[in-house]
Short mmCIF file of C-alpha atoms in Angstrom, two decimals:
data_model
loop_
_atom_site.label_atom_id
_atom_site.label_comp_id
_atom_site.label_asym_id
_atom_site.label_seq_id
_atom_site.Cartn_x
_atom_site.Cartn_y
_atom_site.Cartn_z
CA MET A 940 0.00 0.00 0.00
CA LYS A 941 1.54 3.28 -1.10
CA ALA A 942 0.58 6.85 -2.01
CA GLY A 943 -0.98 6.98 -5.45
CA ASP A 944 -2.74 3.62 -5.19
CA THR A 945 -6.45 3.55 -5.98
CA LEU A 946 -8.57 1.19 -3.89
CA GLU A 947 -12.13 0.29 -2.99
CA LEU A 948 -13.01 0.67 0.67
CA GLU A 949 -15.89 0.00 3.06
CA LEU A 950 -16.21 2.90 5.51
CA ASP A 951 -17.55 2.18 8.99
CA ALA A 952 -16.71 5.08 11.31
CA LEU A 953 -16.79 8.86 11.72
CA THR A 954 -13.47 10.41 12.77
CA PRO A 955 -13.23 13.32 15.25
CA GLY A 956 -12.33 15.57 12.30
CA GLY A 957 -15.53 14.74 10.44
CA GLU A 958 -14.04 12.34 7.89
CA ALA A 959 -15.09 8.73 7.30
CA SER A 960 -12.69 5.87 7.88
CA GLY A 961 -12.36 2.20 7.11
CA ILE A 962 -9.79 -0.51 7.68
CA LEU A 963 -7.89 -2.21 4.88
CA GLU A 964 -4.84 -4.44 5.26
CA GLY A 965 -4.61 -3.48 8.93
CA ARG A 966 -4.58 0.27 8.24
CA THR A 967 -7.21 2.84 9.17
CA ILE A 968 -7.80 4.94 6.06
CA SER A 969 -9.53 8.32 6.37
CA VAL A 970 -11.52 9.70 3.42
CA PRO A 971 -12.83 13.32 3.57
CA GLY A 972 -16.17 13.88 1.88
CA ALA A 973 -17.44 10.35 2.53
CA PHE A 974 -19.62 8.96 5.32
CA ALA A 975 -19.59 5.85 7.47
CA GLY A 976 -21.76 3.21 5.83
CA GLU A 977 -20.57 4.03 2.31
CA GLN A 978 -18.46 2.05 -0.13
CA VAL A 979 -16.07 4.27 -2.05
CA ARG A 980 -13.24 4.33 -4.53
CA ALA A 981 -10.39 6.47 -3.20
CA ARG A 982 -6.81 7.38 -4.07
CA LEU A 983 -4.21 7.20 -1.31
CA THR A 984 -2.48 10.52 -0.68
CA HIS A 985 -0.40 9.63 2.38
CA VAL A 986 0.58 6.39 4.08
CA SER A 987 2.14 6.77 7.55
CA ARG A 988 5.39 4.94 8.21
CA GLN A 989 5.01 5.22 12.01
CA GLN A 990 1.32 4.41 12.47
CA PRO A 991 -1.11 1.98 10.79
CA ARG A 992 -2.90 4.94 9.21
CA ALA A 993 -3.38 6.43 5.77
CA HIS A 994 -5.28 9.27 4.09
CA ALA A 995 -7.07 9.17 0.78
CA GLU A 996 -9.05 11.45 -1.52
CA LEU A 997 -12.53 10.46 -2.61
CA ARG A 998 -12.81 9.47 -6.28
CA ALA A 999 -16.24 7.82 -6.48
CA ILE A 1000 -19.10 6.76 -4.20
CA LEU A 1001 -19.93 3.19 -5.10
CA ARG A 1002 -22.68 2.74 -2.48
CA PRO A 1003 -23.99 5.95 -0.88
CA HIS A 1004 -25.31 6.34 2.65
CA PRO A 1005 -29.14 6.29 2.50
CA GLY A 1006 -29.14 9.71 4.19
CA ARG A 1007 -26.81 11.36 1.67
CA ARG A 1008 -28.31 14.47 0.04
CA PRO A 1009 -27.25 17.22 -2.41
CA SER A 1010 -25.24 19.93 -0.71
CA PRO A 1011 -27.45 22.77 0.61
CA CYS A 1012 -24.50 25.22 0.42
CA THR A 1013 -22.92 26.76 -2.69
CA HIS A 1014 -19.48 26.87 -1.00
CA HIS A 1015 -19.51 23.17 -0.26
CA ASP A 1016 -20.82 21.38 -3.36
CA ASP A 1017 -19.03 19.77 -6.28
CA GLY A 1018 -20.37 22.31 -8.78
CA LEU A 1019 -17.81 24.97 -7.84
CA PRO A 1020 -15.59 26.22 -10.68
CA ALA A 1021 -12.29 24.40 -11.12
CA ARG A 1022 -9.62 25.25 -8.55
CA THR A 1023 -12.13 27.13 -6.35
CA PRO A 1024 -11.37 26.25 -2.69
CA ARG A 1025 -14.23 24.30 -1.16
CA CYS A 1026 -15.29 25.24 2.37
CA THR A 1027 -14.59 22.42 4.86
CA GLY A 1028 -16.29 23.95 7.88
CA CYS A 1029 -19.33 21.63 7.70
CA PRO A 1030 -17.99 18.16 6.81
CA LEU A 1031 -21.34 16.42 7.50
CA LEU A 1032 -23.46 18.87 5.49
CA GLU A 1033 -24.38 16.39 2.74
CA LEU A 1034 -25.97 14.00 5.24
CA GLU A 1035 -29.46 14.31 6.72
CA VAL A 1036 -29.28 15.77 10.24
CA ALA A 1037 -30.80 12.75 12.01
CA ASP A 1038 -28.14 10.56 10.38
CA GLN A 1039 -25.45 13.03 11.45
CA ARG A 1040 -26.54 12.65 15.06
CA ALA A 1041 -26.46 8.85 14.80
CA LEU A 1042 -22.88 8.94 13.51
CA LYS A 1043 -21.82 11.38 16.23
CA ARG A 1044 -23.38 9.21 18.93
CA ASP A 1045 -21.46 6.23 17.56
CA LEU A 1046 -18.24 8.30 17.54
CA LEU A 1047 -18.62 9.08 21.24
CA ALA A 1048 -19.05 5.42 22.12
CA ARG A 1049 -16.37 4.00 19.85
CA GLN A 1050 -13.66 6.65 20.20
CA TYR A 1051 -14.13 7.76 23.82
CA ASP A 1052 -16.23 5.03 25.50
CA LEU A 1053 -18.87 7.67 26.25
CA HIS A 1054 -22.39 6.25 25.99
CA VAL A 1055 -25.01 9.00 25.95
CA ASP A 1056 -28.62 8.54 27.00
CA ALA A 1057 -29.84 10.88 24.26
CA VAL A 1058 -28.70 13.39 21.64
CA ILE A 1059 -30.80 16.55 21.88
CA ALA A 1060 -31.57 17.95 18.43
CA ALA A 1061 -30.95 21.56 17.49
CA PRO A 1062 -34.16 23.56 16.86
CA ALA A 1063 -32.69 24.93 13.60
CA GLU A 1064 -30.44 23.25 11.06
CA PHE A 1065 -29.32 26.53 9.46
CA GLY A 1066 -28.90 30.14 10.55
CA TYR A 1067 -28.06 29.15 14.12
CA ARG A 1068 -24.51 30.41 14.55
CA ALA A 1069 -24.37 33.57 16.72
CA ALA A 1070 -20.58 34.04 16.62
CA SER A 1071 -18.42 33.80 13.51
CA LYS A 1072 -14.75 34.57 12.90
CA ARG A 1073 -13.65 35.29 9.34
CA VAL A 1074 -10.22 35.39 7.73
CA VAL A 1075 -9.86 38.31 5.30
CA GLY A 1076 -8.17 37.63 1.97
CA GLY A 1077 -8.60 38.17 -1.72
CA SER A 1078 -7.34 41.42 -3.21
CA THR A 1079 -7.97 45.14 -2.79
CA GLY A 1080 -11.41 45.85 -4.20
CA GLN A 1081 -12.32 42.15 -4.18
CA LEU A 1082 -12.09 40.99 -0.58
CA VAL A 1083 -12.90 37.46 0.45
CA LEU A 1084 -14.25 36.75 3.95
CA GLY A 1085 -13.83 33.08 4.68
CA SER A 1086 -12.00 30.31 6.49
CA TYR A 1087 -8.98 28.16 5.82
CA VAL A 1088 -9.52 24.84 4.08
CA ARG A 1089 -8.82 22.16 6.68
CA GLY A 1090 -5.11 21.30 6.89
CA SER A 1091 -4.01 24.30 4.83
CA HIS A 1092 -3.83 28.07 4.65
CA THR A 1093 -5.89 28.16 1.46
CA LEU A 1094 -8.81 30.54 1.95
CA ALA A 1095 -12.33 29.39 1.06
CA ALA A 1096 -15.12 31.97 0.76
CA MET A 1097 -17.98 31.94 3.28
CA HIS A 1098 -20.19 34.64 1.75
CA ALA A 1099 -23.83 34.08 2.79
CA CYS A 1100 -22.81 31.12 4.98
CA ARG A 1101 -25.83 28.88 5.60
CA VAL A 1102 -25.11 28.20 9.28
CA ASP A 1103 -24.45 31.84 10.24
CA HIS A 1104 -27.29 33.82 11.78
CA PRO A 1105 -28.95 36.03 9.11
CA GLU A 1106 -27.83 39.19 10.94
CA ILE A 1107 -24.19 38.04 10.70
CA VAL A 1108 -24.63 37.26 6.99
CA LEU A 1109 -25.94 40.79 6.38
CA ALA A 1110 -23.21 42.44 8.47
CA ALA A 1111 -20.48 40.43 6.73
CA GLU A 1112 -21.78 41.36 3.29
CA GLU A 1113 -21.93 45.04 4.28
CA LEU A 1114 -18.36 44.89 5.57
CA ARG A 1115 -17.14 43.33 2.33
CA ARG A 1116 -19.02 45.84 0.16
CA ILE A 1117 -17.88 48.92 2.07
CA ALA A 1118 -14.29 47.68 2.38
CA ASP A 1119 -14.16 47.10 -1.38
CA TRP A 1120 -15.55 50.60 -2.00
CA LEU A 1121 -12.94 52.13 0.31
CA LYS A 1122 -10.19 49.98 -1.28
CA ILE A 1123 -9.21 48.48 2.07
CA GLU A 1124 -6.18 46.25 1.60
CA PRO A 1125 -6.43 42.66 2.90
CA TYR A 1126 -3.57 41.23 4.91
CA ASP A 1127 -1.27 38.82 3.08
CA GLU A 1128 0.32 36.30 5.43
CA THR A 1129 3.04 35.33 2.93
CA SER A 1130 4.45 38.84 2.52
CA ARG A 1131 3.20 39.90 5.99
CA SER A 1132 1.84 43.09 4.48
CA GLY A 1133 -1.61 44.64 4.22
CA ASP A 1134 -4.25 45.97 6.60
CA LEU A 1135 -7.46 44.08 7.47
CA ARG A 1136 -6.65 40.62 8.79
CA TYR A 1137 -9.74 39.15 10.49
CA ALA A 1138 -13.35 40.06 11.25
CA TRP A 1139 -15.25 38.70 14.25
CA PHE A 1140 -19.06 38.93 14.30
CA LYS A 1141 -21.38 38.31 17.25
CA THR A 1142 -25.13 38.72 17.40
CA ASP A 1143 -27.83 38.69 20.05
CA GLY A 1144 -30.37 37.82 17.35
CA SER A 1145 -31.15 41.38 16.33
CA SER A 1146 -27.92 43.40 16.65
CA VAL A 1147 -24.33 42.68 15.66
CA LEU A 1148 -21.05 43.51 17.39
CA LEU A 1149 -18.12 43.55 14.96
CA THR A 1150 -14.44 43.39 15.88
CA LEU A 1151 -11.94 44.35 13.18
CA VAL A 1152 -8.50 42.81 13.59
CA THR A 1153 -5.77 44.63 11.68
CA ALA A 1154 -2.09 43.95 11.11
CA SER A 1155 -0.88 47.22 12.62
CA ALA A 1156 -1.99 50.30 14.54
CA ASP A 1157 -1.60 52.36 11.34
CA SER A 1158 -4.85 51.09 9.80
CA ARG A 1159 -7.22 52.61 7.27
CA ALA A 1160 -9.65 49.81 8.05
CA ALA A 1161 -9.87 50.91 11.69
CA SER A 1162 -9.99 54.63 10.95
CA GLU A 1163 -12.43 54.63 8.00
CA LEU A 1164 -14.70 51.57 8.14
CA PRO A 1165 -16.62 52.30 11.40
CA ALA A 1166 -18.16 55.52 10.07
CA HIS A 1167 -19.60 53.74 7.03
CA LEU A 1168 -20.87 50.51 8.59
CA ARG A 1169 -24.54 50.75 9.55
CA ARG A 1170 -25.44 47.21 10.56
CA PRO A 1171 -23.19 46.69 13.60
CA VAL A 1172 -24.47 48.25 16.81
CA GLY A 1173 -20.82 48.45 17.87
CA VAL A 1174 -17.46 48.27 16.09
CA ALA A 1175 -14.35 47.28 18.05
CA TRP A 1176 -10.73 47.15 16.92
CA SER A 1177 -7.83 44.88 17.79
CA VAL A 1178 -4.26 44.75 16.44
CA HIS A 1179 -2.49 41.49 15.68
CA ALA A 1180 0.98 42.07 14.25
CA GLY A 1181 2.44 38.62 14.99
CA ALA A 1182 3.07 35.76 12.62
CA ASP A 1183 0.68 33.34 14.39
CA ASN A 1184 -2.99 32.90 13.51
CA ASN A 1185 -4.63 34.00 16.75
CA LEU A 1186 -7.86 35.49 15.43
CA ARG A 1187 -8.46 37.53 18.59
CA GLY A 1188 -5.52 39.91 18.43
CA ALA A 1189 -4.63 42.19 21.32
CA ALA A 1190 -7.11 43.68 23.83
CA PRO A 1191 -9.72 45.50 21.73
CA THR A 1192 -10.88 49.11 21.72
CA LEU A 1193 -14.54 49.96 21.11
CA LEU A 1194 -14.35 52.50 18.26
CA ARG A 1195 -18.03 53.37 18.18
CA GLY A 1196 -21.40 52.16 19.43
CA THR A 1197 -22.08 49.77 22.28
CA ASN A 1198 -21.59 46.19 23.39
CA LEU A 1199 -24.32 43.57 23.03
CA HIS A 1200 -26.79 42.47 25.67
CA THR A 1201 -27.46 38.77 25.17
CA THR A 1202 -30.05 36.56 26.85
CA LEU A 1203 -29.38 32.87 27.44
CA ALA A 1204 -31.70 30.60 29.43
CA GLY A 1205 -33.55 33.71 30.60
CA VAL A 1206 -30.41 35.45 31.93
CA THR A 1207 -29.32 38.70 30.27
CA ARG A 1208 -25.67 39.75 30.22
CA GLU A 1209 -23.62 42.48 28.56
CA LEU A 1210 -21.22 41.01 26.01
CA GLY A 1211 -18.03 42.80 24.98
CA PRO A 1212 -15.69 42.12 22.04
CA LEU A 1213 -13.79 39.35 23.85
CA GLY A 1214 -16.66 37.95 25.91
CA PHE A 1215 -17.57 34.34 25.22
CA LEU A 1216 -20.79 33.75 23.29
CA GLN A 1217 -22.16 30.24 22.75
CA PRO A 1218 -22.20 29.71 18.96
CA ASN A 1219 -25.65 28.13 19.16
CA PRO A 1220 -27.49 29.90 22.01
CA ALA A 1221 -30.76 28.00 21.53
CA VAL A 1222 -29.15 24.61 22.14
CA ALA A 1223 -26.76 25.95 24.78
CA ALA A 1224 -29.77 27.23 26.74
CA LEU A 1225 -31.15 23.68 26.88
CA ALA A 1226 -27.82 22.34 28.11
CA TYR A 1227 -27.43 25.10 30.73
CA ALA A 1228 -30.93 24.50 32.06
CA ASP A 1229 -30.15 20.79 32.42
CA LEU A 1230 -26.74 21.46 33.98
CA VAL A 1231 -28.27 23.09 37.07
CA ARG A 1232 -30.95 20.39 37.60
CA ASP A 1233 -30.74 16.69 38.28
CA HIS A 1234 -30.87 14.36 35.27
CA ALA A 1235 -34.64 13.91 35.69
CA GLY A 1236 -35.15 17.68 35.39
CA HIS A 1237 -35.87 18.40 39.07
CA GLU A 1238 -34.63 21.59 40.71
CA LEU A 1239 -31.69 21.16 43.09
CA ARG A 1240 -31.55 23.03 46.40
CA GLY A 1241 -29.06 23.43 49.22
CA ALA A 1242 -26.86 25.68 51.31
CA LEU A 1243 -23.84 26.06 49.01
CA ALA A 1244 -23.19 25.60 45.29
CA LEU A 1245 -19.92 26.21 43.44
CA ASP A 1246 -19.93 27.33 39.80
CA LEU A 1247 -16.55 26.67 38.13
CA TYR A 1248 -15.62 28.29 34.81
CA ALA A 1249 -18.70 30.50 35.24
CA GLY A 1250 -18.16 32.51 32.05
CA ALA A 1251 -20.82 35.20 31.75
CA GLY A 1252 -22.50 33.91 34.91
CA VAL A 1253 -25.61 32.41 33.34
CA THR A 1254 -25.48 29.25 35.43
CA THR A 1255 -24.59 31.30 38.52
CA GLU A 1256 -27.86 33.21 38.16
CA LEU A 1257 -29.83 30.03 37.49
CA LEU A 1258 -28.53 28.57 40.76
CA ARG A 1259 -29.09 31.61 43.01
CA PRO A 1260 -32.85 31.15 43.65
CA HIS A 1261 -32.25 27.61 44.93
CA PHE A 1262 -29.09 27.85 47.05
CA ALA A 1263 -28.39 30.03 50.07
CA GLU A 1264 -24.89 30.75 48.69
CA VAL A 1265 -23.47 30.43 45.17
CA HIS A 1266 -19.75 31.04 44.74
CA ALA A 1267 -18.53 31.49 41.18
CA CYS A 1268 -15.08 31.24 39.66
CA GLU A 1269 -13.86 32.60 36.31
CA ALA A 1270 -10.29 33.04 35.04
CA TYR A 1271 -10.92 35.19 31.96
CA PRO A 1272 -10.58 38.87 32.97
CA GLU A 1273 -13.45 40.33 30.92
CA SER A 1274 -15.93 37.69 32.08
CA ALA A 1275 -14.73 37.83 35.70
CA ALA A 1276 -15.11 41.62 35.74
CA ALA A 1277 -18.71 41.30 34.50
CA LEU A 1278 -19.37 39.03 37.49
CA GLY A 1279 -17.73 41.44 39.91
CA LEU A 1280 -14.95 38.93 40.61
CA ALA A 1281 -11.19 38.96 40.46
CA PRO A 1282 -9.93 36.53 37.78
CA GLU A 1283 -9.02 33.21 39.36
CA THR A 1284 -8.25 29.74 38.08
CA ALA A 1285 -10.40 26.83 39.20
CA GLU A 1286 -7.35 25.24 40.83
CA HIS A 1287 -6.75 28.23 43.11
CA PHE A 1288 -10.45 28.75 43.78
CA LEU A 1289 -11.00 25.15 44.89
CA ALA A 1290 -7.83 25.09 47.00
CA ARG A 1291 -9.33 27.93 49.10
CA GLN A 1292 -12.57 26.06 49.79
CA GLN A 1293 -12.96 24.37 53.16
CA ARG A 1294 -16.72 23.84 53.34
CA ARG A 1295 -18.30 20.87 51.64
CA PRO A 1296 -20.67 22.19 48.93
CA ASP A 1297 -23.99 20.55 48.15
CA LEU A 1298 -23.40 20.90 44.43
CA VAL A 1299 -20.51 21.70 42.10
CA ILE A 1300 -21.11 22.49 38.45
CA ALA A 1301 -18.32 23.07 35.95
CA ASN A 1302 -18.14 24.09 32.30
CA PRO A 1303 -14.40 23.88 31.52
CA PRO A 1304 -12.73 24.68 28.18
CA ARG A 1305 -11.95 21.94 25.66
CA GLU A 1306 -8.93 20.65 27.59
CA GLY A 1307 -11.22 19.73 30.50
CA LEU A 1308 -10.78 19.91 34.26
CA GLY A 1309 -7.31 18.38 34.47
CA PRO A 1310 -5.76 16.35 37.29
CA GLN A 1311 -5.36 19.18 39.82
CA VAL A 1312 -9.00 20.29 39.64
CA CYS A 1313 -10.15 16.65 39.80
CA ALA A 1314 -8.03 16.09 42.90
CA GLU A 1315 -9.55 19.14 44.61
CA LEU A 1316 -13.06 18.00 43.70
CA LEU A 1317 -12.36 14.60 45.25
CA ARG A 1318 -11.12 16.35 48.40
CA LEU A 1319 -14.27 18.48 48.71
CA ALA A 1320 -16.51 15.46 48.00
CA ALA A 1321 -19.69 17.33 47.08
CA PRO A 1322 -22.59 14.86 46.87
CA ARG A 1323 -23.39 16.08 43.34
CA LEU A 1324 -20.98 17.06 40.57
CA GLN A 1325 -22.34 18.10 37.17
CA LEU A 1326 -20.10 18.80 34.18
CA MET A 1327 -20.65 20.44 30.81
CA SER A 1328 -18.02 19.59 28.23
CA CYS A 1329 -17.19 20.59 24.66
CA GLY A 1330 -14.28 18.12 24.52
CA PRO A 1331 -15.20 14.41 24.71
CA ALA A 1332 -11.60 13.22 25.02
CA ALA A 1333 -11.03 15.50 28.02
CA LEU A 1334 -14.35 14.51 29.59
CA ALA A 1335 -13.44 10.82 29.30
CA ARG A 1336 -10.12 11.53 31.07
CA ASP A 1337 -11.81 13.59 33.79
CA LEU A 1338 -14.43 10.90 34.45
CA LYS A 1339 -11.67 8.33 34.96
CA ALA A 1340 -9.82 10.69 37.30
CA LEU A 1341 -13.00 11.19 39.35
CA ALA A 1342 -14.05 7.51 39.41
CA SER A 1343 -12.56 6.88 42.85
CA GLY A 1344 -15.13 9.21 44.41
CA TYR A 1345 -17.96 9.55 41.90
CA ARG A 1346 -20.17 7.41 39.71
CA LEU A 1347 -21.69 8.62 36.45
CA THR A 1348 -25.49 8.53 36.67
CA ALA A 1349 -26.42 10.13 33.34
CA LEU A 1350 -24.77 11.51 30.20
CA ARG A 1351 -26.53 13.55 27.56
CA ALA A 1352 -25.36 15.12 24.28
CA TYR A 1353 -26.58 18.33 22.61
CA ASP A 1354 -26.25 18.93 18.87
CA THR A 1355 -24.88 22.46 19.20
CA LEU A 1356 -23.18 22.59 15.79
CA PRO A 1357 -25.17 20.68 13.15
CA HIS A 1358 -23.11 19.58 10.12
CA THR A 1359 -19.95 19.23 12.22
CA PRO A 1360 -18.77 16.35 14.45
CA HIS A 1361 -19.15 18.56 17.53
CA LEU A 1362 -21.50 17.76 20.41
CA GLU A 1363 -21.82 19.45 23.80
CA LEU A 1364 -22.09 17.01 26.70
CA VAL A 1365 -23.62 17.21 30.17
CA ALA A 1366 -22.60 14.58 32.74
CA TRP A 1367 -24.34 13.99 36.08
CA LEU A 1368 -22.20 12.43 38.82
CA GLU A 1369 -23.00 11.42 42.39
CA SER A 1370 -20.52 10.71 45.16
CA THR A 1371 -19.97 7.07 46.08
#
């Protein structure tokens, strides 16, 4: 088996990256653009010498998945002009949504040994995304707002993206039109020259907050665009002069207008340029509401609850009516300030705690709780521990680290990003 070989392959699994894979001659072969349950003809592009793995490009679908459908997005289908980069942001887009959820549920069980009780469907298949970061490319007068093709720095257009909220679509098109009219120069990462580098859109469903990220403080984009943009309620500006691809840039300045006020699970919060916004608020609200109840949906009550990685404080507010005391912890400065707290890591926060709480909830970043936080949670031994996770690999590690003091009583998944492999997870644990 070598690169360049063409082979026929039965695909039986979804990979964490959204590709399909099958096993041939002892090697796991990944094929982008195909789905588990399909038989395909593919051409090998890379065969690993260190691992029993290989990658291939799809040449023909010999037996399609019964849920396969024509692409609903013009940036994703096979009818694009030759050599036009194809967007890879929604690798499951050509599969019916119910079939997507079935493959994702199987991925959790097979890859991570996580067996969910249910996968909660998203209310909307399209137009759900409330936060979108765009790479700026193209040429002066013909800007492209898009994303990098997976595994490359080739820019694919995302104009009128189907999963973006309609307000973000309109704001992005206005930005592109006005920037072309003003002859704003896009940043070129090869020559490290140019002006407008990234654009970051957030919406509360009716208004948009736009952050412009430029390559230097001497920026026509920052000085001229805000006065001409009508759709954003606020325009912020950040500078990113480095060679890395951090889309945030430095601490932003609000050039005009106001921040957003977003409502999630009935809790309203002010949201600034760097504040975290759930990309699918409708599904996140379902997960947050479940996170603060038991797995049967009953309200929890007690003397003390701890809210780790509290973010904007939505879960903190949901807990307050039912607990005499709720102590929150947040490390990110902007979010901590909105809660009236000093920034503090979960490790330091838990190390200070001496009272046994009745409940601990935690919504850590993708890398999970980690061994130090797990050790502190075992020391405190709260009777209930409830976790929300966007990283299944990290959740599986954390559950093993907590197994000496807790048993998993329920695990539920939420389809927060349809057309991608991503699921949000909520785990209910009780002390043993």
